[in-house]
Amino acid sequence: MPPSRRKKTHSKPITATAQRPISKKSQMTATVIRTYHTLLKRHAQAEQEGDFTLAASLQQEMDALGGLDAYQKSSLLGQDKGRGGDSSRVLCEWLQELGWGKGEGKRQGKVLEVGALSTKNQISKCGYLDVTRIDLQSQEEGILQQDFMERSAARTDEERFDILSLSLVLNFVPTPAGRGEMLHHIRNFLFPASHYTSSNKESQIEEGGLLFLVLPAPCVENSRYLTEERLEDIMRSLGYVLVKQRTAKKVAYWLWRMVTEGKEWGRHGSKAVSWKKEEMRSGGSRNNFAVVLE
């Protein structure tokens, strides 16, 4: 008898675990998310190329899947604890390591959660964060229906935040340039370095607000155009330094801190004008995820 395929680690779905087999419902959820992402990218490309007949056809396919509402419900189902769960649990863990919490002397603050799917996730329960939630299509009361890219830049401290959470949102933006624009736009909502008193008096870097970024791990591990090092260079050029990083269950998590305002930092401290789409890895099995800053 040939060996069981279940014993071959390379044949398991990427979301499989040793303790829990992947259910048909979970597989269907993942299929909806993957298919919708693919159609969305093809739709954006068709519009860019002026092929509006194809764009209309692809829109019909997205509508047949249930549109954005079906995508969001599938994503919400994917937050179930048994499927790898709520990414904000990682954020809360990291914040506690950095001295945030409920007790005396602990730090507290405001969070803007972009792409919020639930008001019952861990970030909403921790008790030391005031959370503002927005999403393109609100799934429940307590989530403001709003396009983040159309949100006006903050002008006062009341409109700024200590933390911005961008969990599995950047990969939903259909174009590399659009992803770059989103990363640029985030700076408009975080408290600048001048809002805080640096805890390290000897440091020449003043510390501003935090960005919690979550992407599917293949976006940096198997992309033709983006590596972890490239992403870090892009983020440094936008004025961020890396605070925490983790990859687990095929999801990559980063915590970035906005640093000295008014500067753009490259890897060697030089100003970065733009980041183009350049091949970083070769091979036919690579995906085309990229971030472009223009």
C-alpha positions in Angstrom: 0.0 0.0 0.0 1.4 3.4 -0.9 2.0 5.8 2.0 -0.8 8.1 3.0 -0.7 11.5 1.4 -1.6 13.0 4.8 1.9 12.1 6.0 3.6 14.3 3.4 4.0 17.7 4.8 4.3 19.3 1.4 0.9 18.1 0.4 -1.0 19.7 3.3 -2.9 22.9 2.8 -1.0 25.9 4.2 -3.7 26.4 6.8 -3.5 22.8 8.1 -2.4 21.9 11.6 -1.3 18.7 13.3 -4.3 18.8 15.7 -7.1 19.9 13.5 -7.9 18.8 9.9 -9.2 21.5 7.5 -13.0 21.4 7.3 -14.9 21.7 4.1 -16.4 25.0 5.4 -12.9 26.4 6.0 -11.7 25.3 2.6 -14.8 27.1 1.0 -14.0 30.2 3.0 -10.4 30.3 1.8 -11.6 29.7 -1.8 -14.0 32.7 -1.7 -11.2 34.9 -0.4 -8.6 33.8 -3.0 -11.1 34.0 -5.8 -12.3 37.4 -4.9 -8.7 38.7 -4.6 -7.8 37.4 -8.0 -10.9 38.9 -9.6 -10.3 42.2 -7.9 -6.7 42.4 -9.3 -7.8 41.4 -12.8 -10.6 44.0 -12.6 -8.2 46.8 -11.6 -5.8 45.8 -14.4 -8.6 45.8 -17.0 -9.7 49.2 -15.9 -6.1 50.5 -16.1 -5.8 49.1 -19.6 -9.1 50.6 -20.7 -10.8 47.2 -21.3 -14.1 48.2 -19.8 -15.9 45.2 -21.3 -13.6 42.8 -19.5 -13.9 44.9 -16.3 -17.7 44.7 -16.4 -17.5 40.9 -16.9 -15.1 40.6 -13.9 -17.4 42.8 -11.8 -20.3 40.4 -12.6 -18.2 37.5 -11.4 -17.4 39.3 -8.2 -21.1 40.1 -7.7 -22.0 36.4 -8.4 -19.6 35.5 -5.5 -21.6 37.8 -3.2 -19.4 40.9 -3.7 -17.5 42.6 -0.9 -20.1 41.4 1.6 -19.3 37.8 0.9 -15.6 38.5 1.1 -15.9 40.2 4.4 -18.0 37.4 5.9 -15.5 34.9 4.8 -12.7 36.9 6.4 -14.7 37.2 9.6 -15.2 33.4 9.6 -11.5 33.1 9.2 -11.0 34.9 12.5 -12.5 32.0 14.3 -10.1 30.7 17.0 -10.0 27.3 15.4 -8.7 28.7 12.2 -5.7 30.7 13.5 -7.9 33.5 14.8 -7.8 37.1 15.6 -4.6 38.9 14.6 -5.2 41.6 17.2 -4.2 39.1 19.8 -0.7 39.5 18.6 -0.9 43.3 18.8 -2.2 43.1 22.4 0.6 40.7 23.3 3.2 43.1 21.9 1.7 46.2 23.5 1.9 44.5 26.9 5.5 43.7 26.3 6.0 47.4 25.6 4.4 48.5 28.8 0.8 49.1 27.8 -2.0 47.9 30.1 -4.7 48.7 32.7 -2.6 49.2 35.8 -1.0 52.2 37.3 2.0 53.5 35.3 0.9 51.5 32.2 0.4 53.2 28.9 -3.0 53.6 27.3 -4.1 55.2 24.0 -6.3 55.4 20.9 -6.4 52.9 18.0 -7.7 53.3 14.5 -8.6 49.8 13.2 -8.8 49.9 9.4 -10.7 47.0 7.8 -12.4 46.1 11.1 -14.6 43.0 10.9 -15.8 42.7 14.5 -16.3 44.7 17.7 -15.6 41.6 19.8 -11.9 40.9 18.8 -9.1 41.0 21.4 -8.2 44.6 20.8 -11.8 45.5 21.8 -11.6 43.5 25.0 -8.2 44.5 26.5 -9.6 47.5 28.4 -6.7 50.0 27.8 -7.4 51.0 24.2 -10.0 53.3 22.8 -10.8 51.8 19.4 -12.2 53.5 16.4 -13.2 51.0 13.7 -13.8 51.6 10.0 -14.4 49.3 7.0 -15.5 49.7 3.4 -18.7 47.8 4.3 -19.6 47.6 8.0 -20.6 44.2 9.2 -22.1 45.3 12.5 -22.9 48.3 14.7 -19.8 50.0 16.1 -17.9 49.9 12.8 -18.0 53.0 10.7 -18.6 52.4 7.0 -15.8 54.4 5.4 -13.0 54.1 2.8 -9.8 54.8 4.6 -8.2 56.4 1.5 -11.0 58.9 1.5 -10.7 59.8 5.2 -9.4 63.3 5.5 -5.9 63.7 7.0 -6.0 64.5 10.8 -5.6 68.2 11.7 -5.9 68.0 15.5 -4.8 65.6 18.2 -8.4 64.5 18.6 -8.2 63.1 15.1 -4.9 61.4 15.5 -4.1 58.0 17.0 -1.4 56.2 19.0 -1.8 53.1 16.9 -3.1 52.2 13.5 -4.0 48.6 12.8 -3.9 47.4 9.2 -4.5 43.7 9.3 -4.9 41.8 6.0 -6.0 45.1 4.3 -2.9 46.1 2.3 -3.1 42.9 0.3 -6.7 43.6 -0.6 -5.6 46.8 -2.4 -5.5 45.7 -6.1 -2.5 47.7 -7.4 1.1 48.1 -6.2 0.9 51.9 -6.5 -2.4 51.8 -4.5 -0.6 49.9 -1.7 2.1 52.5 -1.6 -0.4 55.3 -1.4 -2.1 53.6 1.5 1.2 53.3 3.4 1.8 57.0 2.7 -1.7 57.9 3.9 -1.2 56.2 7.3 1.3 58.9 8.4 -1.5 61.4 8.3 -3.2 59.7 11.3 -0.5 58.8 13.7 0.7 61.1 16.5 4.1 62.6 15.4 7.2 62.2 17.5 6.7 65.7 19.0 3.5 64.4 20.8 5.6 62.1 23.0 8.5 62.5 25.3 11.2 60.0 24.3 11.9 57.5 27.0 15.6 57.3 25.8 17.1 60.7 26.4 20.3 59.8 24.7 18.5 58.7 21.5 18.6 61.0 18.4 15.4 59.3 17.2 12.1 60.7 18.6 9.4 58.1 18.7 5.9 58.6 17.2 2.8 56.4 16.8 2.7 52.7 16.0 1.6 50.8 12.9 0.5 47.2 13.2 0.7 45.6 9.8 -0.4 42.1 8.9 0.0 40.3 5.5 -0.3 36.8 4.2 3.3 35.5 4.6 3.6 34.6 0.9 3.4 38.4 0.1 7.0 38.6 1.4 8.2 35.0 1.4 7.3 34.0 -2.1 6.9 37.3 -4.0 8.8 38.0 -7.2 8.9 41.7 -6.3 8.9 42.0 -2.5 11.1 40.5 0.2 11.1 41.2 4.0 14.2 43.3 3.5 12.7 45.2 0.7 9.6 45.9 2.8 11.8 47.1 5.6 13.6 49.5 3.3 10.3 50.9 2.0 9.0 51.4 5.5 12.2 53.1 6.6 11.9 55.4 3.7 8.5 56.4 5.0 10.0 57.2 8.4 9.4 53.9 10.4 11.6 51.6 12.4 10.8 48.0 13.0 9.8 47.2 16.6 8.4 43.6 16.4 8.1 40.9 13.8 6.6 37.4 13.7 5.4 34.9 11.1 3.0 32.1 12.2 0.4 30.0 10.4 1.3 31.6 7.0 0.6 35.1 8.3 3.3 37.7 8.8 3.0 40.4 11.6 5.0 43.6 12.0 4.9 46.4 14.5 6.5 49.7 13.2 7.1 52.9 15.0 7.0 56.3 13.2 10.2 58.1 14.1 11.7 61.6 13.7 9.2 63.6 11.8 10.1 65.5 8.6 12.7 62.9 7.4 12.6 60.0 5.0 15.1 57.3 5.9 16.6 54.7 3.5 18.7 51.7 4.7 21.8 54.0 4.9 20.0 57.1 6.1 19.6 58.6 2.6 16.4 60.0 1.3 14.4 57.6 -0.9 12.4 59.3 -3.6 10.5 56.3 -5.0 10.4 52.6 -5.0 9.7 50.9 -8.3 8.5 47.4 -9.1 11.8 45.4 -9.5 12.3 41.7 -9.6 13.9 40.4 -6.4 13.4 36.7 -6.9 13.1 34.6 -10.1 11.1 31.5 -10.7 7.7 30.6 -12.2 6.1 29.7 -8.9 6.4 33.2 -7.5 3.5 35.5 -6.9 3.4 39.1 -8.1 2.6 41.0 -4.9 4.4 44.3 -4.9 4.4 47.8 -3.2 5.3 50.8 -5.3 6.0 54.3 -4.0 5.9 57.0 -6.6 
